């Protein structure tokens, strides 16, 4: 990507923080609804969301990123995204506090993950964009889960289907 190329992204909020995923990964944005619970999964796995008869594995992105849980509000949404993996595409619902907008970022606006001087789990950060209203963290969805977590999510969803 050269400095003048742009990526379009869907921005969303988790608390006061703003995150983004490429719009090409977003399949659908749903109003929040309760999920069909799947026992035995990780704490961030909420269950399955019905999307026109298809069960979509849904997670609480706040919990996955180590943030405190919050109760759903009328602004809460489920971002249904396609996560490209080595051998397939994982369709996953992400519960987020709110969806903000579809916007574009130029390649020269995107910086690397911040260096805080200690090791921390920042693999999911694809980049950081400084905007007039603050920072936006680009989420690298392919790196947000380990291969073991992907296998666990897939097996939980398959068991419930």
Short mmCIF file of N, CA and C in Angstrom, two decimals:
data_model
loop_
_atom_site.label_atom_id
_atom_site.label_comp_id
_atom_site.label_asym_id
_atom_site.label_seq_id
_atom_site.Cartn_x
_atom_site.Cartn_y
_atom_site.Cartn_z
N UNK A 1 0.85 -1.18 0.00
CA UNK A 1 0.00 0.00 0.00
C UNK A 1 0.90 1.24 0.00
N UNK A 2 0.67 2.16 -0.96
CA UNK A 2 1.46 3.39 -0.93
C UNK A 2 0.75 4.43 -0.07
N UNK A 3 1.44 5.56 0.18
CA UNK A 3 0.93 6.55 1.13
C UNK A 3 -0.40 7.17 0.73
N UNK A 4 -0.74 7.16 -0.55
CA UNK A 4 -1.99 7.80 -0.97
C UNK A 4 -3.15 6.82 -1.04
N UNK A 5 -2.88 5.53 -0.92
CA UNK A 5 -3.97 4.56 -0.94
C UNK A 5 -4.81 4.71 0.32
N UNK A 6 -6.08 4.38 0.19
CA UNK A 6 -6.99 4.48 1.31
C UNK A 6 -7.61 3.13 1.61
N UNK A 7 -7.94 2.93 2.87
CA UNK A 7 -8.77 1.79 3.22
C UNK A 7 -10.05 2.35 3.82
N UNK A 8 -11.15 1.72 3.48
CA UNK A 8 -12.41 2.08 4.10
C UNK A 8 -12.60 1.18 5.31
N UNK A 9 -13.10 1.77 6.37
CA UNK A 9 -13.26 1.02 7.61
C UNK A 9 -14.56 1.39 8.30
N UNK A 10 -15.08 0.42 9.05
CA UNK A 10 -16.21 0.66 9.93
C UNK A 10 -15.63 0.93 11.31
N UNK A 11 -15.96 2.08 11.88
CA UNK A 11 -15.47 2.39 13.22
C UNK A 11 -16.56 2.06 14.24
N UNK A 12 -16.10 1.63 15.40
CA UNK A 12 -17.03 1.28 16.47
C UNK A 12 -16.39 1.62 17.81
N UNK A 13 -17.25 1.77 18.81
CA UNK A 13 -16.75 2.14 20.11
C UNK A 13 -16.89 1.03 21.13
N UNK A 14 -15.91 0.97 21.99
CA UNK A 14 -15.94 0.13 23.20
C UNK A 14 -15.58 1.08 24.32
N UNK A 15 -16.58 1.52 25.10
CA UNK A 15 -16.33 2.57 26.08
C UNK A 15 -15.96 3.84 25.35
N UNK A 16 -14.91 4.51 25.83
CA UNK A 16 -14.47 5.76 25.22
C UNK A 16 -13.52 5.53 24.04
N UNK A 17 -13.12 4.28 23.82
CA UNK A 17 -12.13 3.99 22.78
C UNK A 17 -12.82 3.70 21.45
N UNK A 18 -12.11 4.04 20.37
CA UNK A 18 -12.63 3.84 19.02
C UNK A 18 -11.74 2.84 18.29
N UNK A 19 -12.37 1.86 17.69
CA UNK A 19 -11.68 0.81 16.94
C UNK A 19 -12.24 0.80 15.53
N UNK A 20 -11.56 0.09 14.64
CA UNK A 20 -12.03 0.00 13.26
C UNK A 20 -11.63 -1.35 12.67
N UNK A 21 -12.47 -1.81 11.74
CA UNK A 21 -12.15 -2.98 10.94
C UNK A 21 -12.41 -2.61 9.48
N UNK A 22 -11.64 -3.18 8.56
CA UNK A 22 -11.88 -2.87 7.14
C UNK A 22 -13.31 -3.22 6.74
N UNK A 23 -13.91 -2.34 5.98
CA UNK A 23 -15.29 -2.54 5.57
C UNK A 23 -15.45 -3.81 4.73
N UNK A 24 -14.38 -4.23 4.09
CA UNK A 24 -14.44 -5.43 3.26
C UNK A 24 -14.67 -6.69 4.10
N UNK A 25 -14.41 -6.62 5.40
CA UNK A 25 -14.63 -7.78 6.28
C UNK A 25 -16.03 -7.80 6.87
N UNK A 26 -16.73 -6.67 6.82
CA UNK A 26 -18.03 -6.56 7.50
C UNK A 26 -19.12 -7.11 6.59
N UNK A 27 -19.76 -8.14 7.07
CA UNK A 27 -20.84 -8.77 6.31
C UNK A 27 -22.17 -8.08 6.60
N UNK A 28 -22.36 -7.71 7.88
CA UNK A 28 -23.64 -7.13 8.27
C UNK A 28 -23.50 -6.46 9.64
N UNK A 29 -24.36 -5.50 9.93
CA UNK A 29 -24.43 -4.88 11.25
C UNK A 29 -25.84 -5.11 11.77
N UNK A 30 -25.94 -5.80 12.89
CA UNK A 30 -27.23 -6.18 13.45
C UNK A 30 -27.50 -5.41 14.73
N UNK A 31 -28.79 -5.14 15.00
CA UNK A 31 -29.17 -4.67 16.33
C UNK A 31 -28.84 -5.78 17.32
N UNK A 32 -28.52 -5.38 18.54
CA UNK A 32 -28.19 -6.38 19.55
C UNK A 32 -29.43 -7.22 19.87
N UNK A 33 -29.19 -8.49 20.07
CA UNK A 33 -30.22 -9.41 20.53
C UNK A 33 -29.54 -10.48 21.38
N UNK A 34 -30.32 -11.08 22.24
CA UNK A 34 -29.77 -12.15 23.07
C UNK A 34 -29.33 -13.30 22.19
N UNK A 35 -28.30 -14.02 22.64
CA UNK A 35 -27.78 -15.14 21.88
C UNK A 35 -28.27 -16.45 22.48
N UNK A 36 -28.17 -17.48 21.67
CA UNK A 36 -28.41 -18.84 22.15
C UNK A 36 -27.11 -19.27 22.83
N UNK A 37 -27.15 -19.45 24.13
CA UNK A 37 -25.94 -19.72 24.91
C UNK A 37 -25.32 -21.07 24.57
N UNK A 38 -24.00 -21.12 24.58
CA UNK A 38 -23.25 -22.35 24.35
C UNK A 38 -22.40 -22.59 25.59
N UNK A 39 -22.72 -23.62 26.36
CA UNK A 39 -21.91 -23.88 27.57
C UNK A 39 -20.54 -24.43 27.22
N UNK A 40 -19.59 -24.18 28.09
CA UNK A 40 -18.26 -24.76 27.95
C UNK A 40 -17.29 -23.96 27.11
N UNK A 41 -17.67 -22.81 26.65
CA UNK A 41 -16.78 -21.99 25.83
C UNK A 41 -16.01 -21.00 26.68
N UNK A 42 -15.12 -20.25 26.06
CA UNK A 42 -14.40 -19.21 26.79
C UNK A 42 -15.37 -18.13 27.27
N UNK A 43 -14.94 -17.33 28.25
CA UNK A 43 -15.85 -16.33 28.85
C UNK A 43 -16.36 -15.31 27.84
N UNK A 44 -15.58 -15.01 26.80
CA UNK A 44 -16.02 -14.01 25.82
C UNK A 44 -17.00 -14.57 24.79
N UNK A 45 -17.19 -15.89 24.75
CA UNK A 45 -18.14 -16.50 23.82
C UNK A 45 -19.54 -16.36 24.36
N UNK A 46 -20.37 -15.57 23.67
CA UNK A 46 -21.74 -15.36 24.12
C UNK A 46 -22.67 -16.46 23.63
N UNK A 47 -22.45 -16.96 22.42
CA UNK A 47 -23.32 -18.00 21.87
C UNK A 47 -23.55 -17.80 20.40
N UNK A 48 -24.74 -18.21 19.95
CA UNK A 48 -25.09 -18.10 18.53
C UNK A 48 -26.16 -17.04 18.34
N UNK A 49 -25.99 -16.23 17.31
CA UNK A 49 -26.98 -15.24 16.93
C UNK A 49 -27.64 -15.70 15.64
N UNK A 50 -28.97 -15.64 15.61
CA UNK A 50 -29.70 -16.02 14.41
C UNK A 50 -29.61 -14.89 13.38
N UNK A 51 -29.03 -15.20 12.23
CA UNK A 51 -28.96 -14.24 11.13
C UNK A 51 -29.65 -14.89 9.93
N UNK A 52 -30.94 -14.63 9.81
CA UNK A 52 -31.77 -15.20 8.73
C UNK A 52 -31.62 -16.72 8.64
N UNK A 53 -31.74 -17.37 9.80
CA UNK A 53 -31.70 -18.82 9.85
C UNK A 53 -30.32 -19.42 10.00
N UNK A 54 -29.28 -18.60 9.91
CA UNK A 54 -27.91 -19.09 10.08
C UNK A 54 -27.42 -18.73 11.48
N UNK A 55 -26.85 -19.71 12.18
CA UNK A 55 -26.28 -19.44 13.50
C UNK A 55 -24.89 -18.86 13.38
N UNK A 56 -24.70 -17.64 13.86
CA UNK A 56 -23.41 -16.97 13.80
C UNK A 56 -22.80 -16.96 15.20
N UNK A 57 -21.62 -17.54 15.33
CA UNK A 57 -20.91 -17.52 16.60
C UNK A 57 -20.66 -16.07 16.99
N UNK A 58 -21.04 -15.72 18.22
CA UNK A 58 -20.97 -14.32 18.64
C UNK A 58 -20.17 -14.20 19.93
N UNK A 59 -19.27 -13.21 19.94
CA UNK A 59 -18.43 -12.97 21.11
C UNK A 59 -18.63 -11.55 21.62
N UNK A 60 -18.28 -11.36 22.88
CA UNK A 60 -18.24 -10.03 23.47
C UNK A 60 -16.83 -9.50 23.26
N UNK A 61 -16.68 -8.55 22.33
CA UNK A 61 -15.34 -8.06 22.00
C UNK A 61 -14.68 -7.37 23.19
N UNK A 62 -15.51 -6.75 24.05
CA UNK A 62 -14.94 -6.12 25.26
C UNK A 62 -14.17 -7.16 26.08
N UNK A 63 -14.81 -8.30 26.32
CA UNK A 63 -14.16 -9.33 27.14
C UNK A 63 -12.94 -9.89 26.43
N UNK A 64 -13.03 -10.07 25.11
CA UNK A 64 -11.88 -10.62 24.38
C UNK A 64 -10.67 -9.71 24.47
N UNK A 65 -10.91 -8.39 24.55
CA UNK A 65 -9.81 -7.43 24.62
C UNK A 65 -9.42 -7.09 26.06
N UNK A 66 -10.05 -7.77 27.03
CA UNK A 66 -9.69 -7.56 28.43
C UNK A 66 -10.36 -6.35 29.07
N UNK A 67 -11.42 -5.84 28.47
CA UNK A 67 -12.15 -4.72 29.05
C UNK A 67 -13.27 -5.25 29.95
N UNK A 68 -13.80 -4.39 30.79
CA UNK A 68 -14.88 -4.77 31.70
C UNK A 68 -16.18 -4.96 30.92
N UNK A 69 -17.00 -5.93 31.34
CA UNK A 69 -18.29 -6.11 30.65
C UNK A 69 -19.24 -4.96 30.98
N UNK A 70 -20.16 -4.69 30.07
CA UNK A 70 -21.23 -3.71 30.31
C UNK A 70 -22.53 -4.31 29.81
N UNK A 71 -23.63 -3.81 30.37
CA UNK A 71 -24.94 -4.27 29.92
C UNK A 71 -25.25 -3.67 28.55
N UNK A 72 -25.95 -4.42 27.69
CA UNK A 72 -26.32 -3.87 26.38
C UNK A 72 -27.21 -2.64 26.52
N UNK A 73 -27.08 -1.73 25.57
CA UNK A 73 -27.91 -0.53 25.52
C UNK A 73 -28.60 -0.50 24.16
N UNK A 74 -29.49 0.46 23.91
CA UNK A 74 -30.09 0.55 22.58
C UNK A 74 -29.06 0.79 21.46
N UNK A 75 -27.86 1.28 21.80
CA UNK A 75 -26.82 1.53 20.78
C UNK A 75 -25.96 0.29 20.51
N UNK A 76 -26.07 -0.74 21.34
CA UNK A 76 -25.24 -1.94 21.18
C UNK A 76 -25.55 -2.63 19.84
N UNK A 77 -24.50 -3.05 19.16
CA UNK A 77 -24.66 -3.70 17.86
C UNK A 77 -23.83 -4.97 17.80
N UNK A 78 -24.18 -5.80 16.82
CA UNK A 78 -23.39 -6.99 16.52
C UNK A 78 -22.83 -6.79 15.12
N UNK A 79 -21.51 -6.69 15.03
CA UNK A 79 -20.84 -6.60 13.73
C UNK A 79 -20.57 -8.03 13.27
N UNK A 80 -21.17 -8.44 12.18
CA UNK A 80 -20.91 -9.77 11.64
C UNK A 80 -19.80 -9.61 10.61
N UNK A 81 -18.69 -10.27 10.88
CA UNK A 81 -17.52 -10.10 10.03
C UNK A 81 -17.00 -11.44 9.53
N UNK A 82 -16.28 -11.38 8.44
CA UNK A 82 -15.59 -12.53 7.87
C UNK A 82 -14.12 -12.40 8.25
N UNK A 83 -13.62 -13.38 8.98
CA UNK A 83 -12.21 -13.37 9.38
C UNK A 83 -11.47 -14.37 8.50
N UNK A 84 -10.58 -13.87 7.64
CA UNK A 84 -9.84 -14.81 6.79
C UNK A 84 -8.80 -15.57 7.59
N UNK A 85 -8.88 -16.89 7.54
CA UNK A 85 -7.91 -17.75 8.20
C UNK A 85 -7.11 -18.47 7.12
N UNK A 86 -6.16 -19.28 7.53
CA UNK A 86 -5.32 -19.96 6.54
C UNK A 86 -6.12 -20.82 5.58
N UNK A 87 -7.09 -21.57 6.12
CA UNK A 87 -7.78 -22.55 5.30
C UNK A 87 -9.25 -22.28 5.08
N UNK A 88 -9.77 -21.18 5.65
CA UNK A 88 -11.19 -20.89 5.49
C UNK A 88 -11.49 -19.49 6.00
N UNK A 89 -12.77 -19.14 5.95
CA UNK A 89 -13.22 -17.86 6.48
C UNK A 89 -14.12 -18.15 7.67
N UNK A 90 -13.82 -17.53 8.80
CA UNK A 90 -14.63 -17.67 10.01
C UNK A 90 -15.62 -16.51 10.05
N UNK A 91 -16.91 -16.82 10.10
CA UNK A 91 -17.94 -15.79 10.24
C UNK A 91 -18.19 -15.63 11.73
N UNK A 92 -18.04 -14.40 12.21
CA UNK A 92 -18.10 -14.17 13.65
C UNK A 92 -18.89 -12.89 13.93
N UNK A 93 -19.71 -12.93 14.96
CA UNK A 93 -20.42 -11.73 15.41
C UNK A 93 -19.66 -11.11 16.57
N UNK A 94 -19.42 -9.82 16.49
CA UNK A 94 -18.72 -9.09 17.55
C UNK A 94 -19.70 -8.13 18.21
N UNK A 95 -19.94 -8.30 19.49
CA UNK A 95 -20.79 -7.35 20.20
C UNK A 95 -19.94 -6.14 20.55
N UNK A 96 -20.39 -4.96 20.09
CA UNK A 96 -19.67 -3.71 20.34
C UNK A 96 -20.65 -2.71 20.95
N UNK A 97 -20.13 -1.72 21.65
CA UNK A 97 -20.99 -0.75 22.33
C UNK A 97 -21.80 0.09 21.36
N UNK A 98 -21.18 0.43 20.23
CA UNK A 98 -21.87 1.25 19.23
C UNK A 98 -21.07 1.21 17.94
N UNK A 99 -21.78 1.35 16.82
CA UNK A 99 -21.12 1.53 15.52
C UNK A 99 -21.16 3.01 15.23
N UNK A 100 -20.04 3.56 14.80
CA UNK A 100 -19.95 5.01 14.65
C UNK A 100 -20.15 5.43 13.19
N UNK A 101 -19.31 4.91 12.30
CA UNK A 101 -19.38 5.37 10.91
C UNK A 101 -18.56 4.47 10.00
N UNK A 102 -18.74 4.69 8.71
CA UNK A 102 -17.83 4.15 7.70
C UNK A 102 -16.98 5.32 7.25
N UNK A 103 -15.67 5.14 7.32
CA UNK A 103 -14.76 6.23 6.98
C UNK A 103 -13.56 5.68 6.22
N UNK A 104 -12.72 6.57 5.75
CA UNK A 104 -11.52 6.16 5.01
C UNK A 104 -10.28 6.66 5.74
N UNK A 105 -9.23 5.85 5.68
CA UNK A 105 -7.93 6.24 6.22
C UNK A 105 -6.91 6.12 5.10
N UNK A 106 -6.05 7.12 4.98
CA UNK A 106 -4.93 7.03 4.04
C UNK A 106 -3.82 6.21 4.68
N UNK A 107 -3.07 5.52 3.87
CA UNK A 107 -1.99 4.68 4.38
C UNK A 107 -0.99 5.49 5.21
N UNK A 108 -0.74 6.74 4.81
CA UNK A 108 0.23 7.54 5.57
C UNK A 108 -0.30 8.04 6.91
N UNK A 109 -1.59 7.82 7.20
CA UNK A 109 -2.17 8.18 8.49
C UNK A 109 -2.01 7.06 9.52
N UNK A 110 -1.69 5.86 9.05
CA UNK A 110 -1.70 4.68 9.92
C UNK A 110 -0.30 4.44 10.48
N UNK A 111 -0.21 4.48 11.82
CA UNK A 111 1.05 4.20 12.49
C UNK A 111 1.02 2.82 13.12
N UNK A 112 2.14 2.40 13.68
CA UNK A 112 2.22 1.11 14.33
C UNK A 112 1.62 1.12 15.71
N UNK A 113 1.57 -0.08 16.33
CA UNK A 113 1.09 -0.20 17.71
C UNK A 113 2.02 0.58 18.63
N UNK A 114 1.48 1.22 19.65
CA UNK A 114 2.33 2.01 20.55
C UNK A 114 3.28 1.12 21.35
N UNK A 115 4.47 1.66 21.60
CA UNK A 115 5.46 0.97 22.42
C UNK A 115 5.30 1.49 23.84
N UNK A 116 4.94 0.58 24.75
CA UNK A 116 4.77 0.99 26.14
C UNK A 116 5.93 0.52 27.01
N UNK A 117 6.92 -0.07 26.37
CA UNK A 117 8.12 -0.46 27.10
C UNK A 117 8.06 -1.80 27.78
N UNK A 118 6.89 -2.43 27.75
CA UNK A 118 6.76 -3.77 28.35
C UNK A 118 6.01 -4.65 27.36
N UNK A 119 6.10 -5.97 27.56
CA UNK A 119 5.37 -6.89 26.70
C UNK A 119 3.89 -6.82 27.05
N UNK A 120 3.06 -6.71 26.04
CA UNK A 120 1.62 -6.76 26.23
C UNK A 120 1.00 -7.32 24.97
N UNK A 121 -0.19 -7.77 25.10
CA UNK A 121 -0.87 -8.42 23.99
C UNK A 121 -1.38 -7.38 23.01
N UNK A 122 -0.53 -7.00 22.06
CA UNK A 122 -0.93 -5.98 21.08
C UNK A 122 -0.96 -6.55 19.67
N UNK A 123 -0.89 -7.88 19.55
CA UNK A 123 -0.88 -8.49 18.22
C UNK A 123 -2.10 -8.12 17.40
N UNK A 124 -3.21 -7.88 18.07
CA UNK A 124 -4.45 -7.58 17.34
C UNK A 124 -4.46 -6.17 16.75
N UNK A 125 -3.51 -5.33 17.10
CA UNK A 125 -3.48 -3.95 16.61
C UNK A 125 -2.80 -3.93 15.24
N UNK A 126 -3.59 -3.64 14.22
CA UNK A 126 -3.07 -3.55 12.87
C UNK A 126 -2.48 -2.19 12.58
N UNK A 127 -2.80 -1.22 13.41
CA UNK A 127 -2.30 0.13 13.24
C UNK A 127 -3.10 1.09 14.09
N UNK A 128 -2.60 2.31 14.20
CA UNK A 128 -3.28 3.35 14.96
C UNK A 128 -3.35 4.59 14.08
N UNK A 129 -4.53 5.20 14.05
CA UNK A 129 -4.74 6.40 13.24
C UNK A 129 -5.04 7.56 14.16
N UNK A 130 -4.32 8.67 13.99
CA UNK A 130 -4.61 9.90 14.76
C UNK A 130 -5.60 10.71 13.96
N UNK A 131 -6.73 10.99 14.58
CA UNK A 131 -7.78 11.79 13.94
C UNK A 131 -8.04 13.02 14.80
N UNK A 132 -8.80 13.98 14.27
CA UNK A 132 -9.10 15.19 15.03
C UNK A 132 -9.74 14.87 16.38
N UNK A 133 -10.58 13.83 16.42
CA UNK A 133 -11.31 13.50 17.63
C UNK A 133 -10.59 12.48 18.52
N UNK A 134 -9.37 12.10 18.15
CA UNK A 134 -8.61 11.16 18.98
C UNK A 134 -8.01 10.05 18.14
N UNK A 135 -7.65 8.97 18.80
CA UNK A 135 -7.03 7.84 18.12
C UNK A 135 -8.06 6.77 17.78
N UNK A 136 -7.81 6.10 16.68
CA UNK A 136 -8.61 4.94 16.27
C UNK A 136 -7.66 3.78 16.09
N UNK A 137 -7.98 2.66 16.71
CA UNK A 137 -7.16 1.46 16.63
C UNK A 137 -7.73 0.54 15.54
N UNK A 138 -6.92 0.24 14.55
CA UNK A 138 -7.33 -0.71 13.51
C UNK A 138 -7.10 -2.11 14.04
N UNK A 139 -8.15 -2.91 14.06
CA UNK A 139 -8.07 -4.26 14.59
C UNK A 139 -7.72 -5.23 13.47
N UNK A 140 -6.67 -6.02 13.68
CA UNK A 140 -6.30 -7.07 12.74
C UNK A 140 -7.04 -8.33 13.16
N UNK A 141 -8.20 -8.55 12.56
CA UNK A 141 -9.07 -9.63 13.00
C UNK A 141 -8.43 -11.00 12.83
N UNK A 142 -7.57 -11.16 11.86
CA UNK A 142 -6.93 -12.46 11.66
C UNK A 142 -5.97 -12.79 12.79
N UNK A 143 -5.57 -11.78 13.56
CA UNK A 143 -4.60 -12.02 14.64
C UNK A 143 -5.22 -11.87 16.03
N UNK A 144 -6.52 -11.64 16.08
CA UNK A 144 -7.13 -11.44 17.39
C UNK A 144 -7.31 -12.75 18.16
N UNK A 145 -7.34 -13.86 17.42
CA UNK A 145 -7.46 -15.17 18.06
C UNK A 145 -6.27 -16.04 17.69
N UNK A 146 -5.86 -16.86 18.62
CA UNK A 146 -4.85 -17.87 18.31
C UNK A 146 -5.53 -18.99 17.54
N UNK A 147 -4.75 -19.85 16.91
CA UNK A 147 -5.33 -20.97 16.18
C UNK A 147 -6.09 -21.90 17.14
N UNK A 148 -5.63 -22.01 18.39
CA UNK A 148 -6.34 -22.83 19.38
C UNK A 148 -7.70 -22.22 19.71
N UNK A 149 -7.75 -20.88 19.83
CA UNK A 149 -9.03 -20.24 20.12
C UNK A 149 -10.00 -20.39 18.97
N UNK A 150 -9.51 -20.28 17.74
CA UNK A 150 -10.37 -20.47 16.57
C UNK A 150 -10.95 -21.88 16.57
N UNK A 151 -10.12 -22.86 16.87
CA UNK A 151 -10.60 -24.24 16.91
C UNK A 151 -11.65 -24.41 18.00
N UNK A 152 -11.44 -23.77 19.16
CA UNK A 152 -12.40 -23.87 20.25
C UNK A 152 -13.72 -23.21 19.88
N UNK A 153 -13.67 -22.02 19.27
CA UNK A 153 -14.89 -21.34 18.85
C UNK A 153 -15.65 -22.17 17.82
N UNK A 154 -14.91 -22.74 16.88
CA UNK A 154 -15.54 -23.55 15.83
C UNK A 154 -16.19 -24.79 16.41
N UNK A 155 -15.53 -25.43 17.36
CA UNK A 155 -16.11 -26.65 17.92
C UNK A 155 -17.32 -26.34 18.79
N UNK A 156 -17.29 -25.22 19.51
CA UNK A 156 -18.46 -24.83 20.31
C UNK A 156 -19.65 -24.54 19.41
N UNK A 157 -19.41 -23.83 18.32
CA UNK A 157 -20.49 -23.50 17.39
C UNK A 157 -21.02 -24.76 16.72
N UNK A 158 -20.13 -25.67 16.34
CA UNK A 158 -20.56 -26.91 15.68
C UNK A 158 -21.37 -27.77 16.64
N UNK A 159 -21.00 -27.78 17.92
CA UNK A 159 -21.72 -28.58 18.90
C UNK A 159 -23.13 -28.05 19.12
N UNK A 160 -23.30 -26.73 18.98
CA UNK A 160 -24.61 -26.14 19.20
C UNK A 160 -25.49 -26.19 17.97
N UNK A 161 -24.89 -26.39 16.80
CA UNK A 161 -25.69 -26.37 15.56
C UNK A 161 -26.49 -27.64 15.39
#
